[in-house]
Structure formats: structure tokens, C-alpha cells
Short mmCIF file of C-alpha atoms and ligand atoms in Angstrom, two decimals:
data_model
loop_
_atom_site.label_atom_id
_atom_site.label_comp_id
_atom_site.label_asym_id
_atom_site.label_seq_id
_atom_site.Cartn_x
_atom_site.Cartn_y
_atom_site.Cartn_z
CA UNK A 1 114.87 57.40 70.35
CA UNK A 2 112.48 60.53 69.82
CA UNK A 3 111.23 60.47 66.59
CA UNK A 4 110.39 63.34 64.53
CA UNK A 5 108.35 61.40 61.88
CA UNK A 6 106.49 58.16 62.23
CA UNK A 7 104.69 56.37 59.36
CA UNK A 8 101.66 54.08 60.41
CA UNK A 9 101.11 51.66 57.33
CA UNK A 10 101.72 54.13 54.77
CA UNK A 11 100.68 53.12 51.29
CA UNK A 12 101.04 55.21 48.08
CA UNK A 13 99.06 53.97 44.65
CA UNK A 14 99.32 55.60 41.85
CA UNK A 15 96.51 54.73 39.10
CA UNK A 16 95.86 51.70 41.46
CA UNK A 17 99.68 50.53 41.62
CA UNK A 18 101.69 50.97 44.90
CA UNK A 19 104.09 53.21 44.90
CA UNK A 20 105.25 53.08 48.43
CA UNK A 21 103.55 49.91 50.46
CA UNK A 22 102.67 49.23 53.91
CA UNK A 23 105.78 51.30 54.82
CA UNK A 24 105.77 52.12 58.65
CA UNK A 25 109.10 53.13 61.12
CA UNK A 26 110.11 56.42 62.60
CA UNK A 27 112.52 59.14 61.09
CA UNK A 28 115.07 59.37 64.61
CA UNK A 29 114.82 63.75 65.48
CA UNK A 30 118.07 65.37 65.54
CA UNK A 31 119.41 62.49 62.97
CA UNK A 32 120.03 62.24 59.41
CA UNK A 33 118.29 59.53 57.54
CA UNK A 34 119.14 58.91 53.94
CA UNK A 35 116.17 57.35 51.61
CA UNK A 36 117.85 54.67 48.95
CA UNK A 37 116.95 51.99 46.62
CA UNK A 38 115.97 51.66 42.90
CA UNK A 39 114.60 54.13 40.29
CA UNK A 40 110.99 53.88 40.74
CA UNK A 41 111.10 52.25 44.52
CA UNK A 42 108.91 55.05 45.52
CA UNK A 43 111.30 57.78 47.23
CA UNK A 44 109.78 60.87 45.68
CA UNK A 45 106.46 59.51 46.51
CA UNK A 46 107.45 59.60 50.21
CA UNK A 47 109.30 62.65 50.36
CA UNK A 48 106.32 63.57 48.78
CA UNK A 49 103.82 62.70 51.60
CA UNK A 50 106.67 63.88 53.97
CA UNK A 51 106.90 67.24 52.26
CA UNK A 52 102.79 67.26 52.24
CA UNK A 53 102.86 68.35 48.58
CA UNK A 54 101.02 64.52 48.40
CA UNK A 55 97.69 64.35 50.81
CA UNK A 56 96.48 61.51 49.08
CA UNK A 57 97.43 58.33 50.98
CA UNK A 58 96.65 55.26 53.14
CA UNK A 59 98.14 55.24 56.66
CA UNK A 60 99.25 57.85 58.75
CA UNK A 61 102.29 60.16 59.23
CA UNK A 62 102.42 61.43 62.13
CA UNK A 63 104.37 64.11 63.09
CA UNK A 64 104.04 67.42 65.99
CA UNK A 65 101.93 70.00 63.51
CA UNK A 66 104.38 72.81 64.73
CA UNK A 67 107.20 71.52 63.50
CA UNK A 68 108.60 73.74 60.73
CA UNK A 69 109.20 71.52 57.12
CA UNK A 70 111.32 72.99 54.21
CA UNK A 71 111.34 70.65 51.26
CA UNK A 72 113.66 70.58 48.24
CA UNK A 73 112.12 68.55 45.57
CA UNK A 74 113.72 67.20 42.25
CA UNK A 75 115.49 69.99 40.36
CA UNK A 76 113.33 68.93 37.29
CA UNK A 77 110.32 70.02 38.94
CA UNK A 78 111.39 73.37 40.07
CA UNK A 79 110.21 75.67 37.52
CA UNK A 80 112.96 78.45 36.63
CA UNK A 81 111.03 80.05 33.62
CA UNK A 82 109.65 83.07 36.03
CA UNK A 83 111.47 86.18 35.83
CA UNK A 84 112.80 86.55 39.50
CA UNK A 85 116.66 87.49 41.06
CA UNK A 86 118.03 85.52 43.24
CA UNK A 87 117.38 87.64 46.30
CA UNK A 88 113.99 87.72 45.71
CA UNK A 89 113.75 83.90 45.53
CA UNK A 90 115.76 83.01 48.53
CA UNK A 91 113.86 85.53 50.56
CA UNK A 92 110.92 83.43 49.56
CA UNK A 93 111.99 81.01 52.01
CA UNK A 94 110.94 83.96 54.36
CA UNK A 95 107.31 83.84 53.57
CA UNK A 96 106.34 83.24 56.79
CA UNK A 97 107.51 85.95 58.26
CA UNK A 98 106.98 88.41 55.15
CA UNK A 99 103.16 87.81 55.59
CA UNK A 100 100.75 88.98 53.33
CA UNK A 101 102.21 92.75 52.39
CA UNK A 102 105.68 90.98 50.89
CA UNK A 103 107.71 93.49 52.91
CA UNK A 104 111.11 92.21 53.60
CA UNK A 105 112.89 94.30 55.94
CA UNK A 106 116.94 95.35 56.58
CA UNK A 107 117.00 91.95 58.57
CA UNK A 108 116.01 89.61 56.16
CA UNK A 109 117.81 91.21 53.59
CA UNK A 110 120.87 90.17 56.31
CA UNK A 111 119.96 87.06 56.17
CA UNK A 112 119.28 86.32 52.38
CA UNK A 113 122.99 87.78 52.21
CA UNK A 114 124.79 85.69 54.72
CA UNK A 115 122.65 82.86 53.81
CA UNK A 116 124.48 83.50 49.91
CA UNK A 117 127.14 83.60 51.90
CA UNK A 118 126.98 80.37 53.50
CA UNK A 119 126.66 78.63 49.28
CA UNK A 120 129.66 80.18 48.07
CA UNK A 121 127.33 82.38 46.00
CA UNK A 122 128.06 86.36 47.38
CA UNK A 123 127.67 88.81 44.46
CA UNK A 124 124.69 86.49 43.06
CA UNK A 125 122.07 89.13 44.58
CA UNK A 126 120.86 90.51 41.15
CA UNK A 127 121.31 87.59 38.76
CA UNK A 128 117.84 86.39 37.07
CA UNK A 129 117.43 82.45 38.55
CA UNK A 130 117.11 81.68 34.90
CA UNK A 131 120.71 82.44 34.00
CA UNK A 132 122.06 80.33 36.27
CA UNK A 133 124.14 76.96 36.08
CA UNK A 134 122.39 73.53 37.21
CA UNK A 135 125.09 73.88 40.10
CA UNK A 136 124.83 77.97 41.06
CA UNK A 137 121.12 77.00 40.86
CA UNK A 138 121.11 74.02 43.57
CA UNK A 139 122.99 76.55 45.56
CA UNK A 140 120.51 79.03 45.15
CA UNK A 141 117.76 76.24 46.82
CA UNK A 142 120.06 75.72 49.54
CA UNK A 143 120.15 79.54 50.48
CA UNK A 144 116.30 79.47 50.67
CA UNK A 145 116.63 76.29 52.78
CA UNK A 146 118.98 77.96 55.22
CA UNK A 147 116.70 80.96 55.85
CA UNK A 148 113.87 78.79 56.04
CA UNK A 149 115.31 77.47 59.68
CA UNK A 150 113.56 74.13 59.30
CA UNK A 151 114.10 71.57 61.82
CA UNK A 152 113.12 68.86 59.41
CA UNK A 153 114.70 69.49 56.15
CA UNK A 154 113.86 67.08 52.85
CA UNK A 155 115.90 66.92 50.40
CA UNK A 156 115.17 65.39 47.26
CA UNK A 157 118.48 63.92 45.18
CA UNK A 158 120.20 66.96 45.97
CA UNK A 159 123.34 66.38 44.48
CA UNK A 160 122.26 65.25 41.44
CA UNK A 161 124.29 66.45 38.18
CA UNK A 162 126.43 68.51 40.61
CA UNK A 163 130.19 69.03 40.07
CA UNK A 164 132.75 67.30 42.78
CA UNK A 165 133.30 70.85 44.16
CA UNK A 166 129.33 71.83 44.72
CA UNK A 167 128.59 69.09 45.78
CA UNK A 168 131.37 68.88 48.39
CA UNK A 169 130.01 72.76 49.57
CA UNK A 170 126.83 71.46 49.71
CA UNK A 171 127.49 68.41 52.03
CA UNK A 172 129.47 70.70 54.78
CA UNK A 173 126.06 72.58 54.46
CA UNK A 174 124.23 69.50 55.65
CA UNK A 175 127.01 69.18 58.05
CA UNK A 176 126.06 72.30 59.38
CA UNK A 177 122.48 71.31 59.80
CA UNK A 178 123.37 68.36 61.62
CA UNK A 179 125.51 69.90 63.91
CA UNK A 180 122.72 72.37 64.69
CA UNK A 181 120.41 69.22 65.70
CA UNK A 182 118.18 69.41 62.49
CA UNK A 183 116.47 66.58 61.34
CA UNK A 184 117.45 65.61 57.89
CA UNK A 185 115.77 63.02 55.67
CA UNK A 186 117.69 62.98 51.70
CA UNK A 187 116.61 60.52 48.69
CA UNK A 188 120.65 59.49 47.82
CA UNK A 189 121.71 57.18 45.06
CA UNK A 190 124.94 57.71 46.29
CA UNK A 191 125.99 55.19 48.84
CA UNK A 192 129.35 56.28 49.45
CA UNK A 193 128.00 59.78 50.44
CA UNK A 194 125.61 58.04 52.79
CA UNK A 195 128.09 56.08 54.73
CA UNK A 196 130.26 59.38 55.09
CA UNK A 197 126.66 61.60 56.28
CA UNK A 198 123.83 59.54 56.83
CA UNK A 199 123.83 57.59 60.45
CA UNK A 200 120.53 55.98 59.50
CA UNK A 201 119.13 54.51 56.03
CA UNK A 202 115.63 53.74 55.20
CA UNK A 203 116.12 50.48 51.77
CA UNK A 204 113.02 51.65 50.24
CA UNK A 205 111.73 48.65 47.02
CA UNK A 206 108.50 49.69 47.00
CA UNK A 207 108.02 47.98 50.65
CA UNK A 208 110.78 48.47 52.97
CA UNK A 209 113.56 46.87 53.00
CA UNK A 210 115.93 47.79 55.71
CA UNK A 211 115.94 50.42 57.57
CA UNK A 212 118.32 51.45 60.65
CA UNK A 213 122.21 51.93 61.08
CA UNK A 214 123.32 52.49 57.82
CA UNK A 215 125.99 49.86 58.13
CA UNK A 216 123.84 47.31 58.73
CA UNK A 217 121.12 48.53 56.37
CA UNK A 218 123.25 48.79 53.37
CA UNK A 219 124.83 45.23 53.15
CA UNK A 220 125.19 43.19 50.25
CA UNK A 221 121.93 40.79 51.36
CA UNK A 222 119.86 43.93 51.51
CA UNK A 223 121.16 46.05 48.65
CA UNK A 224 120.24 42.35 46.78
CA UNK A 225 116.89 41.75 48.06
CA UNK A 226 116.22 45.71 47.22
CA UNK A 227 117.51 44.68 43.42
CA UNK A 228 115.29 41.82 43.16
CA UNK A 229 112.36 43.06 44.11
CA UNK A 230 113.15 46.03 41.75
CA UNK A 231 113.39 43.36 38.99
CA UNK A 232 109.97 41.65 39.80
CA UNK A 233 107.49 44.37 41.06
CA UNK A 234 105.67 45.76 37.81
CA UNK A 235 104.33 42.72 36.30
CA UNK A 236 103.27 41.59 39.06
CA UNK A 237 102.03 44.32 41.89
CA UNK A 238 98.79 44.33 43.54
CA UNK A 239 96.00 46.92 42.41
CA UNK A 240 96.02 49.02 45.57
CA UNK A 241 92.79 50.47 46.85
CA UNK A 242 94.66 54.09 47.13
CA UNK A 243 94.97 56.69 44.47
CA UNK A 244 97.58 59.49 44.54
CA UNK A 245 96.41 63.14 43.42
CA UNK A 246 99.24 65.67 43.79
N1 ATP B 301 102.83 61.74 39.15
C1 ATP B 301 102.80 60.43 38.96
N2 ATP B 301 101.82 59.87 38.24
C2 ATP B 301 101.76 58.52 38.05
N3 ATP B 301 102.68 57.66 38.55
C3 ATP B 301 103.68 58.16 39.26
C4 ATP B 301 103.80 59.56 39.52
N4 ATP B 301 104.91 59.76 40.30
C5 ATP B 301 105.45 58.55 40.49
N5 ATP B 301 104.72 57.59 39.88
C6 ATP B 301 105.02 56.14 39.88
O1 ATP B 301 105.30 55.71 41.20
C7 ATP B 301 106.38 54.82 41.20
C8 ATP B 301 107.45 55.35 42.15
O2 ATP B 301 107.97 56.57 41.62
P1 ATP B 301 108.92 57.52 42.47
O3 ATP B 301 109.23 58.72 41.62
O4 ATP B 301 108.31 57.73 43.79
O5 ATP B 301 110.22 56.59 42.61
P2 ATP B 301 111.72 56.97 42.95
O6 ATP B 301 112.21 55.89 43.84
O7 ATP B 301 111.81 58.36 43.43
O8 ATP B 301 112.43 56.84 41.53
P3 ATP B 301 113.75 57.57 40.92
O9 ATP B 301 114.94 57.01 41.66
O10 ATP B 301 113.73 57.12 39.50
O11 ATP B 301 113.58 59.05 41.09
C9 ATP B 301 106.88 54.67 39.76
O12 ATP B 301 106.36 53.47 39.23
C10 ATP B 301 106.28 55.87 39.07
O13 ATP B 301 105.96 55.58 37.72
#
């Protein structure tokens, strides 16, 4: 297996506390891994460190430097108070390319279109990102994501809140990706949608769990041992040496 990600001992403390401990395994390239386990097991804190939004850590990731990274965090941090249309803010997932004098050409205006396209959301160009649904909106991020042409894509509970419909547009999407031998790593709480999508699952408690073929990783023993150790961890985790600073 090539792997596009490896983790070397990774260990994520926040005020002290492990968030993410002594996690290491690869993320398979050209695969789609899906990231599950309990509220507070420490999945945002790795997608985190994936994303490199999170430098502060203990371990190593480990990864080829050119390899282009788009990142879709939580919707709750995604801050949709700025005045900006959509156009503008998927061709921000052009930045690269825009460089420094923001010009974006007939080309990339092609692109932001067909990449509307691709969500379902043509006719969107002009709308203010604050007007728009919890659903249009999570379309809107997946526009950027397409023009961003990532080979490792992260997405963050991406279907969360979203309507049977969206969310049904949004998983050819990922289809789409996979097809097109992008590497896709998604936090899920979902496990339906991760047998149906995911070949590989990473049982993140804190620690790792499981982590392979999905069918094997998500079996009642595991999705148990993930529950338990859910139940235990606060009182009694280990002050970590670590500190995470976003
Ligand atoms: N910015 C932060 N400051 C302090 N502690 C944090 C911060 N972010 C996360 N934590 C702590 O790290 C632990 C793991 O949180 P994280 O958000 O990574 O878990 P999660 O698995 O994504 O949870 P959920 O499923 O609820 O989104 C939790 O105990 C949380 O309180």
C-alpha cells in the first residue's frame, strides 16, 4: 500500500490532557478513509494536525510536502459574517493560482461556474454567503473544494445537519473524487454512510482503536471497546507533556 499520510506516535494535549494519543498508521493514497468514534475522541484534533491549521504536536506526520491539501473544517467554525458572493468565495479556493494581484481570469471564472455546477447550485453566482441555507452553504464549501484540485481532501463532519437530498449530492461528489484517485480522509458519525463510501476506517477513542477494512474495523467488539473507553477517559487521563496552540 502507498500511503499518502503516515503518523509516527502522534500525540495531541490540550491544557496537558491528550486529545489524540500515541496514534500512528498510514492514510492508504488513492483511498478513502473515514475517521469515527465518540464526541470528544479527538477527530477534529487530527484533522486538525492533518489540515496543518494545528502545528503544535508530539510525533510526526509525514507526508510528500508537494502534495496539495484542501481542508473543510466544522461548519461552526467557518465564519459567514463577511460580506462576500459566492463566486468570490469559491474562487478563493483559487488562491494559488490568483497570486498576490487577486486577478481571476475568464478561466477561473469557468471553473467557479462548472464547479457550481457540479453542487446543484447554478444561478448562486451573486448571492451574499450570508443568505444562504446551512445546506446551499455546505454546497458552497464543496465548490471551493472542487476547484481547489486537492489530492488529499479533509473533510470535517461534512454532512452534518444536511437534508437527505444534499447530502445524497454531496456523497456522489465524493464519489467523484474517488473515482478520480483522490485521497479522502472524512470525520463521519454516520456508520451506515461509511460502509456504503469509506473502504478504510480509522476507531479513533482518544488512542486508536481499529483501524483498517472498514468491515472489520467497525464490529460490535470495537465499536464497544471505542464506547468504553469514551466512558472512562476524563477522570482518569494522563497529563501529557504536549500542549496544543491553534
Ligand atoms: N481548542 C480547544 N481547546 C481546548 N481543548 C480542546 C480544544 N479543541 C478540542 N479540545 C479538547 O480535545 C478533546 C478532543 O476534542 P475533538 O474536538 O478533537 O474531538 P472530536 O472527536 O472531534 O469530538 P466531536 O465528535 O464532539 O466533534 C476534547 O476533550 C476537547 O475538549
Amino acid at each position: 500500500m502507498t500511503a499518502a499520510v503516515r503518523l509516527h506516535d502522534l500525540t495531541v494535549a490540550w491544557r496537558g490532557h491528550p486529545a489524540v494519543h500515541h496514534l500512528s498508521g498510514s492514510f492508504a493514497a488513492a483511498s478513502a478513509t473515514a475517521i469515527v468514534g465518540p464526541n470528544g475522541a479527538g477527530k477534529s484534533s487530527l484533522m486538525a494536525v492533518l489540515g496543518g491549521t494545528l502545528r503544535r504536536y508530539q510525533g510526526r506526520v509525514e507526508r510528500d510536502p508537494a502534495l496539495r491539501v484542501a481542508y473543510l473544517p466544522q461548519a461552526g467554525e467557518i465564519d459567514r459574517s463577511f460580506p462576500v458572493r459566492v463566486q468570490e468565495f469559491v474562487a478563493m479556493g483559487l488562491w494559488q493560482r490568483i497570486g498576490c494581484f487577486g486577478v481571476v481570469d475568464a478561466a477561473m471564472r469557468r471553473q467557479v461556474h462548472e464547479a457550481l455546477h457540479a453542487v446543484g447550485l447554478e444561478g448562486f453566482e451573486d448571492r451574499p454567503i450570508g443568505e444562504l441555507s446551512v445546506g446551499q452553504m455546505q454546497r458552497v464549501l464543496f465548490a471551493r473544494l472542487v476547484v481547489q484540485d486537492a489530492a488529499l481532501i479533509l473533510l470535517d463532519e461534512p454532512f452534518n445537519a444536511l437534508d437527505e437530498r444534499t447530502t445524497t449530492d454531496l456523497l456522489a461528489l465524493l464519489e467523484r473524487w474517488k473515482a478520480e484517485g483522490r485521497t479522502l480522509i472524512a470525520v463521519l458519525h454516520d456508520l451506515e454512510q461509511v460502509r456504503a463510501h469509506f473502504e478504510h476506517t480509522l476507531l479513533l477513542a482518544r488512542e486508536k482503536v481499529a483501524w483498517g477494512p472498514t468491515a472489520q474495523v467497525l464490529s460490535d467488539e470495537h465499536l464497544g471497546a471505542a464506547r468504553r473507553m469514551a466512558e472512562a477517559w476524563d477522570a482518569h487521563a494522563p497529563r501529557c507533556a504536549t500542549e496544543a496552540t491553534p
